[in-house]
Coordinates of C-alpha atoms and ligand atoms in Angstrom, one line a residue:
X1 CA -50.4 74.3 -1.5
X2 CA -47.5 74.8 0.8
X3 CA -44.2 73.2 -1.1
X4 CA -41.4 71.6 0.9
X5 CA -38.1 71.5 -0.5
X6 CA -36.9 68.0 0.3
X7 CA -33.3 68.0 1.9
X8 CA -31.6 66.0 4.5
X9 CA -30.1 67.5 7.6
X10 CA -27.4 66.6 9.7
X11 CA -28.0 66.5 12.9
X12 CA -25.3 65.2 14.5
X13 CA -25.2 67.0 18.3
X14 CA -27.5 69.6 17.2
X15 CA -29.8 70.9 19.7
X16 CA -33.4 70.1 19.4
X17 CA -36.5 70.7 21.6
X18 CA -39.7 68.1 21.8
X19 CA -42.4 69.7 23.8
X20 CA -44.4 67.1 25.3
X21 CA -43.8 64.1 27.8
X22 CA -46.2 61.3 26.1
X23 CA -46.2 58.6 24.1
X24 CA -45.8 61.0 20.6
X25 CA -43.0 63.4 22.0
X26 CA -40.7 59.8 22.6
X27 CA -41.5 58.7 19.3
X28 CA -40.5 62.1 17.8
X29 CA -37.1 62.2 20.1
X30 CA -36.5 58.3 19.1
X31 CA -36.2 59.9 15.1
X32 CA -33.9 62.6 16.3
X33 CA -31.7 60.4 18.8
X34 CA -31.1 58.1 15.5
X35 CA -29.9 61.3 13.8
X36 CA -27.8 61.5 16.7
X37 CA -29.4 65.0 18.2
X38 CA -29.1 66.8 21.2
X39 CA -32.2 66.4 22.4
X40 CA -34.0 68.3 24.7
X41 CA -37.6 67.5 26.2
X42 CA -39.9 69.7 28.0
X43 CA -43.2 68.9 29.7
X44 CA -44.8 69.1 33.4
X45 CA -44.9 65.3 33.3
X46 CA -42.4 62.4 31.3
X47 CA -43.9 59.3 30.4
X48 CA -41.8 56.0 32.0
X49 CA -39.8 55.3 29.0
X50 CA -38.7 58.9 28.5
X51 CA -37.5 58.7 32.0
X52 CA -35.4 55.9 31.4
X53 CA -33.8 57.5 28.6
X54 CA -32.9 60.2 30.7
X55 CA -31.0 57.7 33.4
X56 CA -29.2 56.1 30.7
X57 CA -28.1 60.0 29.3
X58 CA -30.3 59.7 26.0
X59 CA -32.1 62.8 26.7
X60 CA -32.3 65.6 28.8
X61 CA -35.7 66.5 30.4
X62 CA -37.0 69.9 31.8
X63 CA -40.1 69.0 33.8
X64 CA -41.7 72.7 33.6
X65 CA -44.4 74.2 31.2
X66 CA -43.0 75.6 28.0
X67 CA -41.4 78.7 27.8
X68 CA -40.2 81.2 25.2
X69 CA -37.1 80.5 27.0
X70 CA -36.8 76.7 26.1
X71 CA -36.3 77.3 22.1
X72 CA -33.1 79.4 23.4
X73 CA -30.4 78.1 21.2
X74 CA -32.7 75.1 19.5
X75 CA -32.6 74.6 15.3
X76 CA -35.8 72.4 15.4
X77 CA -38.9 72.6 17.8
X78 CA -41.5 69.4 17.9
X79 CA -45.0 70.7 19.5
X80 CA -46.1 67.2 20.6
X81 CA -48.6 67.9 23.1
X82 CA -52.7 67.3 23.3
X83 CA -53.3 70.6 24.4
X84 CA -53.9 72.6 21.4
X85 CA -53.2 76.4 23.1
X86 CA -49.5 75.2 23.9
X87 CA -49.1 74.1 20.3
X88 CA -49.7 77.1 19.4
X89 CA -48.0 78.9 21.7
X90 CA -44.9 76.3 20.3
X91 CA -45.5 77.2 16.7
X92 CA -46.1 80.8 17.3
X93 CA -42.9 81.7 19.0
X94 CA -40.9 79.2 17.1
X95 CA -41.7 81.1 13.8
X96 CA -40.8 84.3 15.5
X97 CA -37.7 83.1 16.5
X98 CA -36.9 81.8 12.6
X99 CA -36.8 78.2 14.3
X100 CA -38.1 75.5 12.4
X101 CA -41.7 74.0 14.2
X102 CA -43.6 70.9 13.8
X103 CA -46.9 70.6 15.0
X104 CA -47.5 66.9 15.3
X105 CA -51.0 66.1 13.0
X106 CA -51.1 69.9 12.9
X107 CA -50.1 70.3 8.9
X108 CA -50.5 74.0 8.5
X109 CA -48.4 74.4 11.6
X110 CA -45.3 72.7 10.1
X111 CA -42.6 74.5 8.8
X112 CA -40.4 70.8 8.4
X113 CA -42.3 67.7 8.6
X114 CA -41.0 63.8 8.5
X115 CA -41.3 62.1 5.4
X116 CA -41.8 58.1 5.4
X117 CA -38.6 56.4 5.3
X118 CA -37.5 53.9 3.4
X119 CA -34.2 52.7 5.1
X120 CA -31.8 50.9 3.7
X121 CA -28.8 52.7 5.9
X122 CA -26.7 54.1 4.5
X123 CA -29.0 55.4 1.6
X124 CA -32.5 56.8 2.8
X125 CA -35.3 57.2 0.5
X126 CA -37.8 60.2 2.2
X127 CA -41.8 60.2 0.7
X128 CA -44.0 62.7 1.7
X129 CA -47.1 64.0 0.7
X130 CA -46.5 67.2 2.1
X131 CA -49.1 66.7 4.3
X132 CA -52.0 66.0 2.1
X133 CA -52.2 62.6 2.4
X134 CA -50.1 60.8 4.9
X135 CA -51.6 57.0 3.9
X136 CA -50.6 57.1 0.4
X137 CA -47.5 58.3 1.4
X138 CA -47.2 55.3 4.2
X139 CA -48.8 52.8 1.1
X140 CA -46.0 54.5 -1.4
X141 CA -43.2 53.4 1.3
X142 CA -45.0 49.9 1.6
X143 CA -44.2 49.2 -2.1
X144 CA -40.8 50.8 -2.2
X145 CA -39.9 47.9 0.8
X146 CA -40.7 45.4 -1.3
X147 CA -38.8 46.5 -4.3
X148 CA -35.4 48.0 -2.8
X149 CA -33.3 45.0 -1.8
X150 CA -31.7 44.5 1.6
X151 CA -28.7 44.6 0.2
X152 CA -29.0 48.0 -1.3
X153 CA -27.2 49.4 2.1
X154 CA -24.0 47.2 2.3
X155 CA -23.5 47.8 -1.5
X156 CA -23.4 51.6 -0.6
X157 CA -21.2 51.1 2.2
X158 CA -18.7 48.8 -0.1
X159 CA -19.0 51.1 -2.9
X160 CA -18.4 54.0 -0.7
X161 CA -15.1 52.6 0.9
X162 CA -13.8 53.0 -2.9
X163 CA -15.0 56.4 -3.5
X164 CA -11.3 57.9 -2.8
X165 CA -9.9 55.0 -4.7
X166 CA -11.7 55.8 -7.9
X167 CA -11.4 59.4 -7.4
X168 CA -7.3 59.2 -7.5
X169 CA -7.6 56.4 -10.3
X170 CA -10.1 58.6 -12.7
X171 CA -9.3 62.3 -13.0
X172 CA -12.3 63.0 -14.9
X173 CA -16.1 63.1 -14.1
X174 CA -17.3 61.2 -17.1
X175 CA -14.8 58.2 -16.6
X176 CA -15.8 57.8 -12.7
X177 CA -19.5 57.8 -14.0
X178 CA -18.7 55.2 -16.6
X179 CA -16.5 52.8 -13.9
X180 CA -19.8 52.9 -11.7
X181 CA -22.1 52.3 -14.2
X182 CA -19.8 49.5 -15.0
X183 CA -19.7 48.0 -11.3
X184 CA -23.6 48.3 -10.9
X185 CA -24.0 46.3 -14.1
X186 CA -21.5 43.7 -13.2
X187 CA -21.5 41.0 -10.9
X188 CA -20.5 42.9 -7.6
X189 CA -24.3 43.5 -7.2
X190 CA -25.1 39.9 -6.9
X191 CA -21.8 39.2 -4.6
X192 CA -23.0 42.0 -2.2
X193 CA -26.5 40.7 -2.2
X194 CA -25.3 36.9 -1.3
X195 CA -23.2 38.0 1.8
X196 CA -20.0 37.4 -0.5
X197 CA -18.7 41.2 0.4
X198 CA -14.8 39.7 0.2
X199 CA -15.1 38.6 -3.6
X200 CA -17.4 41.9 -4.1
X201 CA -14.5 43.8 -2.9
X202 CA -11.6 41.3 -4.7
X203 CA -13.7 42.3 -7.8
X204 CA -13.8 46.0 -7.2
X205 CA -10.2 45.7 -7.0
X206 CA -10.0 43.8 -10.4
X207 CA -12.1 46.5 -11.8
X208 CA -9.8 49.3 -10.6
X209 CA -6.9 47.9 -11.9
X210 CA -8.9 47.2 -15.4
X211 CA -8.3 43.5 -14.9
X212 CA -11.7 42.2 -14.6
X213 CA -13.8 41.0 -17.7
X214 CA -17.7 41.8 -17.3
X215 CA -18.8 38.4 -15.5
X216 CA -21.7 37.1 -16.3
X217 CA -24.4 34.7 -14.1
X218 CA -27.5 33.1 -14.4
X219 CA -30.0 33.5 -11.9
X220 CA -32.5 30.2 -11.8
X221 CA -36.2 31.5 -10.8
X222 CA -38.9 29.7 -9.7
X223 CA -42.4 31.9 -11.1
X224 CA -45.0 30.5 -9.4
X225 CA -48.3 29.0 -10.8
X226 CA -49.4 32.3 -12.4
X227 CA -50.6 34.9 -10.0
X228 CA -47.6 37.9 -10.4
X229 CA -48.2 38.6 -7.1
X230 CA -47.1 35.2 -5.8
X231 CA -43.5 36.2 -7.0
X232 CA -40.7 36.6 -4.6
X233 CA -39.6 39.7 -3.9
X234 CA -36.1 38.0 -4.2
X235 CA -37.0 36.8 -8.5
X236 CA -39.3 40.3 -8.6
X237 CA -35.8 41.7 -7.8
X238 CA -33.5 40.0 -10.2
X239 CA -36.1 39.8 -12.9
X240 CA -35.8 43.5 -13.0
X241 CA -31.6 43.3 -13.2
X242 CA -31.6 40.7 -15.9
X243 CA -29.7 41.6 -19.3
X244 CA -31.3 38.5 -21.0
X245 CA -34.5 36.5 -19.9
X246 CA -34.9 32.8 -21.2
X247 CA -37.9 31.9 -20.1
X248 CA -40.9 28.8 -20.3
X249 CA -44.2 28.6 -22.1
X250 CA -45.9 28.3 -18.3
X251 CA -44.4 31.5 -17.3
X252 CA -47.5 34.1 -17.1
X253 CA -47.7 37.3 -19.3
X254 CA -48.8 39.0 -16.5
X255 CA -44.9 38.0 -14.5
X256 CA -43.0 38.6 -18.3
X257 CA -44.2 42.2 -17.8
X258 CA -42.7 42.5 -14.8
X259 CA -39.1 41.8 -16.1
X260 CA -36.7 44.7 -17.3
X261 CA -38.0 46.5 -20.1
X262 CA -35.0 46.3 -22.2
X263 CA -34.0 42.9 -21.6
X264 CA -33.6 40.3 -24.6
X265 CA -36.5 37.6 -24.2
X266 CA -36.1 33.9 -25.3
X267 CA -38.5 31.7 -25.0
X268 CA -37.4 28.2 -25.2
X269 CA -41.3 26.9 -23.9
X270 CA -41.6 23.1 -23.5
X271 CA -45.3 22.2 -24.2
X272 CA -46.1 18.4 -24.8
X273 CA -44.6 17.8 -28.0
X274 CA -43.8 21.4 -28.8
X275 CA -39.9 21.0 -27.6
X276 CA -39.1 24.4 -29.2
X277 CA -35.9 23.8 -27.9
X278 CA -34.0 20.9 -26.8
X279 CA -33.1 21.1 -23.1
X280 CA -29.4 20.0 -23.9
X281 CA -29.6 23.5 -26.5
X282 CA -31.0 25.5 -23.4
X283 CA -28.6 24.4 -21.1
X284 CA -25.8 25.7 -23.7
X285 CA -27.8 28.4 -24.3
X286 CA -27.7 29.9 -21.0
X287 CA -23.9 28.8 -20.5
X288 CA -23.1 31.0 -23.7
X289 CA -24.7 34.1 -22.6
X290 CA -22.8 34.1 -18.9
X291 CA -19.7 33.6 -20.6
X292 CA -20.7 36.2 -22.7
X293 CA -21.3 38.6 -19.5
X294 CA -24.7 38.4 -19.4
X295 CA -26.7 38.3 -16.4
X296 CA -29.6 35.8 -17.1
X297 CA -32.8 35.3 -16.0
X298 CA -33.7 31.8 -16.0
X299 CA -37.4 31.6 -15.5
X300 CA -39.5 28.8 -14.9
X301 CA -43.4 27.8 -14.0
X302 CA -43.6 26.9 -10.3
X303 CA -41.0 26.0 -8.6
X304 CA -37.2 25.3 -10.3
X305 CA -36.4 22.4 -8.1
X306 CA -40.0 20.6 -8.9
X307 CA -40.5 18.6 -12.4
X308 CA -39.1 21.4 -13.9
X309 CA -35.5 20.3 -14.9
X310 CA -33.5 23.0 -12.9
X311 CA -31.5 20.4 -11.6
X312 CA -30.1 19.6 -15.1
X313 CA -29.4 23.2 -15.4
X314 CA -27.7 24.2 -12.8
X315 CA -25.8 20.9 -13.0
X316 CA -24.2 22.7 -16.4
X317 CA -23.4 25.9 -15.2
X318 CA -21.7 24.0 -12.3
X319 CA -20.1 22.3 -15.0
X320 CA -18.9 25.5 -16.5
X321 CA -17.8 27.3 -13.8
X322 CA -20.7 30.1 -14.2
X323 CA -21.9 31.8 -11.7
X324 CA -25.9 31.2 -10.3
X325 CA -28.6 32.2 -8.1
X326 CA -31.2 29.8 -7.3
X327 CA -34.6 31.6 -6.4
X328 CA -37.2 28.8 -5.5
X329 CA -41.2 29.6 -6.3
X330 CA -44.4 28.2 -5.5
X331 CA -45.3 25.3 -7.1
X332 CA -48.3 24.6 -8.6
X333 CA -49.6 21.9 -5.8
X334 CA -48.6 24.5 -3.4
X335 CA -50.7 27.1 -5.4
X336 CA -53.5 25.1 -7.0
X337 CA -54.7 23.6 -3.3
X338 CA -54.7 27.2 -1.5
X339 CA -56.5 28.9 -4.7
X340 CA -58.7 26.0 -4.9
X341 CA -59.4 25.8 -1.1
X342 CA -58.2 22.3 -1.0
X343 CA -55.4 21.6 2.5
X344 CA -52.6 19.4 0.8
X345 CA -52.9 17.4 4.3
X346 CA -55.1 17.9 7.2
X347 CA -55.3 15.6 10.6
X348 CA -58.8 14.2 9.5
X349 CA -58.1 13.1 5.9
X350 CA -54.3 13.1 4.5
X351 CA -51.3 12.4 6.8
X352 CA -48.9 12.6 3.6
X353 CA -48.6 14.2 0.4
X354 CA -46.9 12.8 -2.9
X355 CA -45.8 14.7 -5.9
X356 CA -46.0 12.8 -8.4
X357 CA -45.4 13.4 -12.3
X358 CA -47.4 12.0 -14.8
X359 CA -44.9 12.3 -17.8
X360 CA -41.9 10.0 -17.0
X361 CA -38.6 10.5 -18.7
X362 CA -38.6 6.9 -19.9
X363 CA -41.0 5.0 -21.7
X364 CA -41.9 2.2 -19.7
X365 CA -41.1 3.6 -16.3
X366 CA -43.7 2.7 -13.9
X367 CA -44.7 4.5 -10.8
X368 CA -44.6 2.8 -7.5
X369 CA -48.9 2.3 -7.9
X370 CA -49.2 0.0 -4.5
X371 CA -47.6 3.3 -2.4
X372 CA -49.8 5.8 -4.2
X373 CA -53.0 4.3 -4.1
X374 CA -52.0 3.9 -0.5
X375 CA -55.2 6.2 1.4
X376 CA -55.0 8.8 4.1
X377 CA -52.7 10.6 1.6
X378 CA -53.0 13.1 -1.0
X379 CA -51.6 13.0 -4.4
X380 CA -50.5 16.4 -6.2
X381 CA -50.0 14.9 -10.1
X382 CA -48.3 17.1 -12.5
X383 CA -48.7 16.5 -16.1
X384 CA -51.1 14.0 -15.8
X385 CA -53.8 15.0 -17.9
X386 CA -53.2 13.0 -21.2
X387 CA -52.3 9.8 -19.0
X388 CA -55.6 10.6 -16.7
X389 CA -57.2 7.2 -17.9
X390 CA -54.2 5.0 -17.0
X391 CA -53.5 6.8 -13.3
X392 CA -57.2 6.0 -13.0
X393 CA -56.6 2.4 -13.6
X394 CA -53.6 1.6 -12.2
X395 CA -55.0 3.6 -8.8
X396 CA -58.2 1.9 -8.7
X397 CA -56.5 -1.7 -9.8
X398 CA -53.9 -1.5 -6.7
X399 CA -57.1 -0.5 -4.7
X400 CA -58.1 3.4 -3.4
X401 CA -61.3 3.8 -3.9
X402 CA -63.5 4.6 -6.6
X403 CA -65.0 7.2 -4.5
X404 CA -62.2 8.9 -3.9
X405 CA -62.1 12.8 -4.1
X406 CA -60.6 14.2 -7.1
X407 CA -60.0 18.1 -7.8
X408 CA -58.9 18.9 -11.7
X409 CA -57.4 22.5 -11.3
X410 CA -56.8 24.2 -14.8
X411 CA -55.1 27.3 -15.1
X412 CA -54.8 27.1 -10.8
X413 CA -54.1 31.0 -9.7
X414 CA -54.6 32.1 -12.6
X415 CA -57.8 35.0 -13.8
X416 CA -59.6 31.6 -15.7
X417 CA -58.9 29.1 -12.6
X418 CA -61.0 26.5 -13.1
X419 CA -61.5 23.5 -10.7
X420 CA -63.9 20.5 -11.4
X421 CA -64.4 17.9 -8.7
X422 CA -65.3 14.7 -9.3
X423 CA -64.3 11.5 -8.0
X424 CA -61.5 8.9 -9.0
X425 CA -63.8 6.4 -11.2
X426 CA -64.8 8.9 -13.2
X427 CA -61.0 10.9 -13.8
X428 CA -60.4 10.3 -16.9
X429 CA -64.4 10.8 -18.1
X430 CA -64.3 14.3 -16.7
X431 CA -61.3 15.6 -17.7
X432 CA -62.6 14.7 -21.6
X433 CA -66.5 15.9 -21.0
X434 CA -64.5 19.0 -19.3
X435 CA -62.1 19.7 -21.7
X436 CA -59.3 20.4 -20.0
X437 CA -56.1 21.9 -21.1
X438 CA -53.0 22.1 -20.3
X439 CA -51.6 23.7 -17.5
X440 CA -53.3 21.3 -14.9
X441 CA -52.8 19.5 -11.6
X442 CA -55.2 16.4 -10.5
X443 CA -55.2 16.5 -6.2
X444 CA -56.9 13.2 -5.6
X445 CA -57.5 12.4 -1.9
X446 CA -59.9 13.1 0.8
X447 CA -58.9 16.1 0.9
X448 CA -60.4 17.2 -2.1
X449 CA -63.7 17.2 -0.9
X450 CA -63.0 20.4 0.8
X451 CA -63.0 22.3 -2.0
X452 CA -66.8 23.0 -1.9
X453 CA -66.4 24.1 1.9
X454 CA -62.9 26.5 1.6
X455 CA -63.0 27.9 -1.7
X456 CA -62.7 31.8 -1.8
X457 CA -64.2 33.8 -4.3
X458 CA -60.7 35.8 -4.8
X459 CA -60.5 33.9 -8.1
X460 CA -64.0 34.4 -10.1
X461 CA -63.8 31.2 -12.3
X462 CA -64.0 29.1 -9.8
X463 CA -67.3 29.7 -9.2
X464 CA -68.1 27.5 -12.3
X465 CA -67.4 24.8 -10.4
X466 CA -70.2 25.5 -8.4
X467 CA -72.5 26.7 -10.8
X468 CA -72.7 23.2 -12.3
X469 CA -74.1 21.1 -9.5
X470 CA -71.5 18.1 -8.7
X471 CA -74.1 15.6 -9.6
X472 CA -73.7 16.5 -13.3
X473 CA -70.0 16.9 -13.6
X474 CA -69.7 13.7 -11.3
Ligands
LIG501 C1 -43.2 20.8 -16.3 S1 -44.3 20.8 -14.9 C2 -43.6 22.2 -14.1 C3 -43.9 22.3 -12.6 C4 -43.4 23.5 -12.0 N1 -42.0 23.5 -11.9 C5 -44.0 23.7 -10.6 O1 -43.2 23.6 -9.6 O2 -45.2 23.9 -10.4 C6 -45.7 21.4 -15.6 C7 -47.0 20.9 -14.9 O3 -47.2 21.6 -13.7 C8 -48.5 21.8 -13.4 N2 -48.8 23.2 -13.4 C9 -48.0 24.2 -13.5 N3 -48.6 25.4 -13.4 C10 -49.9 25.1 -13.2 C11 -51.0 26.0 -13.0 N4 -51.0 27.3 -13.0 N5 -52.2 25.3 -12.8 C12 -52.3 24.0 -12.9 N6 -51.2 23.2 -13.0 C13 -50.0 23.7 -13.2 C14 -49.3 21.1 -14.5 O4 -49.6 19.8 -14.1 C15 -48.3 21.2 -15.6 O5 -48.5 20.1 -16.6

């Protein structure tokens, strides 16, 4: 198999010929005009947009059939034509000349070819296949997007303005490696990536001038329901930055293998009456390590922001002066419904939604039962499976219906998703004939119903919901 050596050219005002006046020879003189190319396109006929190019001085066209003496002078030759004799005319005299040729979809005919970018200016990251198999190569580049950060280009340009700085400050090799590894472990990453380039470069400065301590931060990430692949890219991307990772009981194995490999892992799980540790305990927990210099990953089930005491936390680091990121996540009533095909509202059935948690902080703290049991709306419960029995009550006693749709998601996004329907009068009975565990959300409304008309079969155990007709588990 031909090998390409992988380099990257400067092109700046070097001359280049497309051959071709179509659709492909302007995407092919689009990539060199970026490189900033002279470019040069031959061809008896220019589509309109090459034209226009022309007027505005992009390009220079020769409206005549190729010729030997159109490579005159050129470094690179694109044969972007569909007429297969004047490719390979084009690759014929291009390798006599020692000119580099590509042969557009023509592999064997390519002395250079174009890699799939990923481009995150001013650092370029070039796959290629070398021609074997273009669609990996494009599917490659899909998953590099998603894991190289925006911010991965202004970092380069910031780090980049200090290159001449650092040089004059560190004599040696070894110590200039050691300050960068020391500013791409410290909190100049995170500055950079929240638009913050003044402190980034205030702190660069500090570094310089060995003033700066290693700061550290906390980064508060919502995890979703389960499903890895409902993570952010945005807590995908920090998860994999994070020196130390404190982290809940309703956080997925599947999403803990995603963080780095070498980070510390606490867990600090809250499961009903399992407080491994107090949440006064985490919040100084996670105060500690920032001051130590640590940057934390703080990740929660679901969403941060909903029943999941982020609010607390963040209220302490506030209190502490440490630096955070907040990184919202889909929460389970957000998750549970679309995995369960279940529309939190739709125009027939549910006008509103209410979250509502079935665990209140203090005893004796009663919900608002008259507004909830209101109908035409949906209700999302967290944690209400142990109280199942008195939100059945209290619903049915300020008057919904005893008919009323419920779905019991268990596990909701997860591989072992399980969702039993049944109706509000009999709640509390199915969840015990059922068995349910913990983690679950009860979606009681109309809206419910739907669940034997949407569901998908994207999550196999939810099909035991249908295997046992609705007349038994009801
Ligand atoms: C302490 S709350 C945390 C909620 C979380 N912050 C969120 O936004 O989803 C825990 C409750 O969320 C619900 N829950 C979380 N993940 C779930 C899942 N995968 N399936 C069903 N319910 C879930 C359950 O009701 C569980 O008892």
């Amino acid at each position: 198999m031909v090998q390409y050596l992988p380099i990257f050219t400067k092109l700046d005002n070097k001359p280049v010929l497309v051959v071709g006046g179509g659709d492909v020879a302007l995407r092919k003189a689009r990539a060199f005009l970026k490189a900033r190319a002279d470019v040069t396109i031959v061809a008896p006929e220019f589509c309109q947009e090459l034209l226009e190019a022309e007027q505005d001085g992009e390009v220079t066209l020769i409206k005549d059939y190729f010729n030997e003496s159109h490579l005159a002078g050129k470094m690179l030759v694109i044969a972007a034509t569909d007429v297969e004799s004047v490719n390979n005319t084009v690759f014929e005299l291009a390798n006599q000349h020692n000119i580099f040729v590509n042969v557009v979809d023509d592999q064997p005919k390519c002395s250079f070819i174009f890699p799939s970018i990923v481009d995150r200016d001013p650092i370029t990251i070039a796959i290629s296949s070398a021609g074997t198999a273009p669609v990996l190569a494009r599917r490659l580049r899909e998953k590099l997007e998603t894991l190289i950060p925006q911010h991965i280009g202004p970092l380069a340009t910031l780090v980049g303005s200090f290159r001449d700085k650092v040089k004059a400050r560190f004599k040696h090799f070894a110590d200039r490696r050691q300050f960068w590894e020391s500013v791409f472990d410290s909190s100049v990453v995170s500055k950079v990536q929240v638009g913050d380039t003044e402190a980034a470069t205030e702190q660069l400065h500090e570094m310089l001038d060995a003033k700066a301590e290693p700061e550290g931060e906390v980064y508060v990430i919502g995890a979703g329901p389960g499903d890895p692949e409902l993570l952010t890219l945005k807590a995908l991307q920090l998860m994999q930055q994070a020196d130390v990772v404190v982290y809940d009981y309703l956080v997925s194995d599947e999403i803990m293998d995603l963080v780095r490999r070498d980070a510390d892992l606490i867990c600090v799980g809250k499961r009903l009456n399992y407080h491994s540790v107090k949440q006064e305990d985490t919040n100084q927990m996670l105060v500690d390590l920032a001051k130590q210099g640590k940057k934390v990953c703080r990740i929660k089930g679901g969403d941060p922001f909903i029943y999941g005491r982020g609010g607390e936390e963040v209220q302490v680091l506030k209190a502490h002066d440490v630096r955070y990121q907040i990184v919202p996540g889909i929460t389970a009533a957000a998750g549970c419904s679309a995995y369960a095909g279940i529309p939190l509202t739709h125009r027939d059935h549910a006008q509103a939604i209410q979250f509502v948690t079935g665990h209140c902080k203090k005893d004796g703290q009663e919900l608002d039962w008259q507004g909830l049991a209101k109908p035409n709306q949906t209700l999302a419960i967290y944690m209400g499976v142990i109280k199942s029995p008195h939100i059945q009550a209290k619903l049915l006693e300020h008057g919904r219906s005893a008919n009323t749709p419920v779905a019991i998601v268990e596990n909701g996004t997860r591989k072992n998703q399980r969702v039993v329907r049944t109706e509000l009068g009999q709640l509390a009975e199915q969840i015990e004939a059922h068995e349910i565990v913990s983690p679950a959300l009860l979606i009681i409304g109309e809206v419910a119903a739907l669940h034997e008309e949407l569901a998908w079969f994207g999550q196999s155990a939810q099909i035991s919901s249908f295997a046992q007709p609705l007349t038994d588990v009801a």
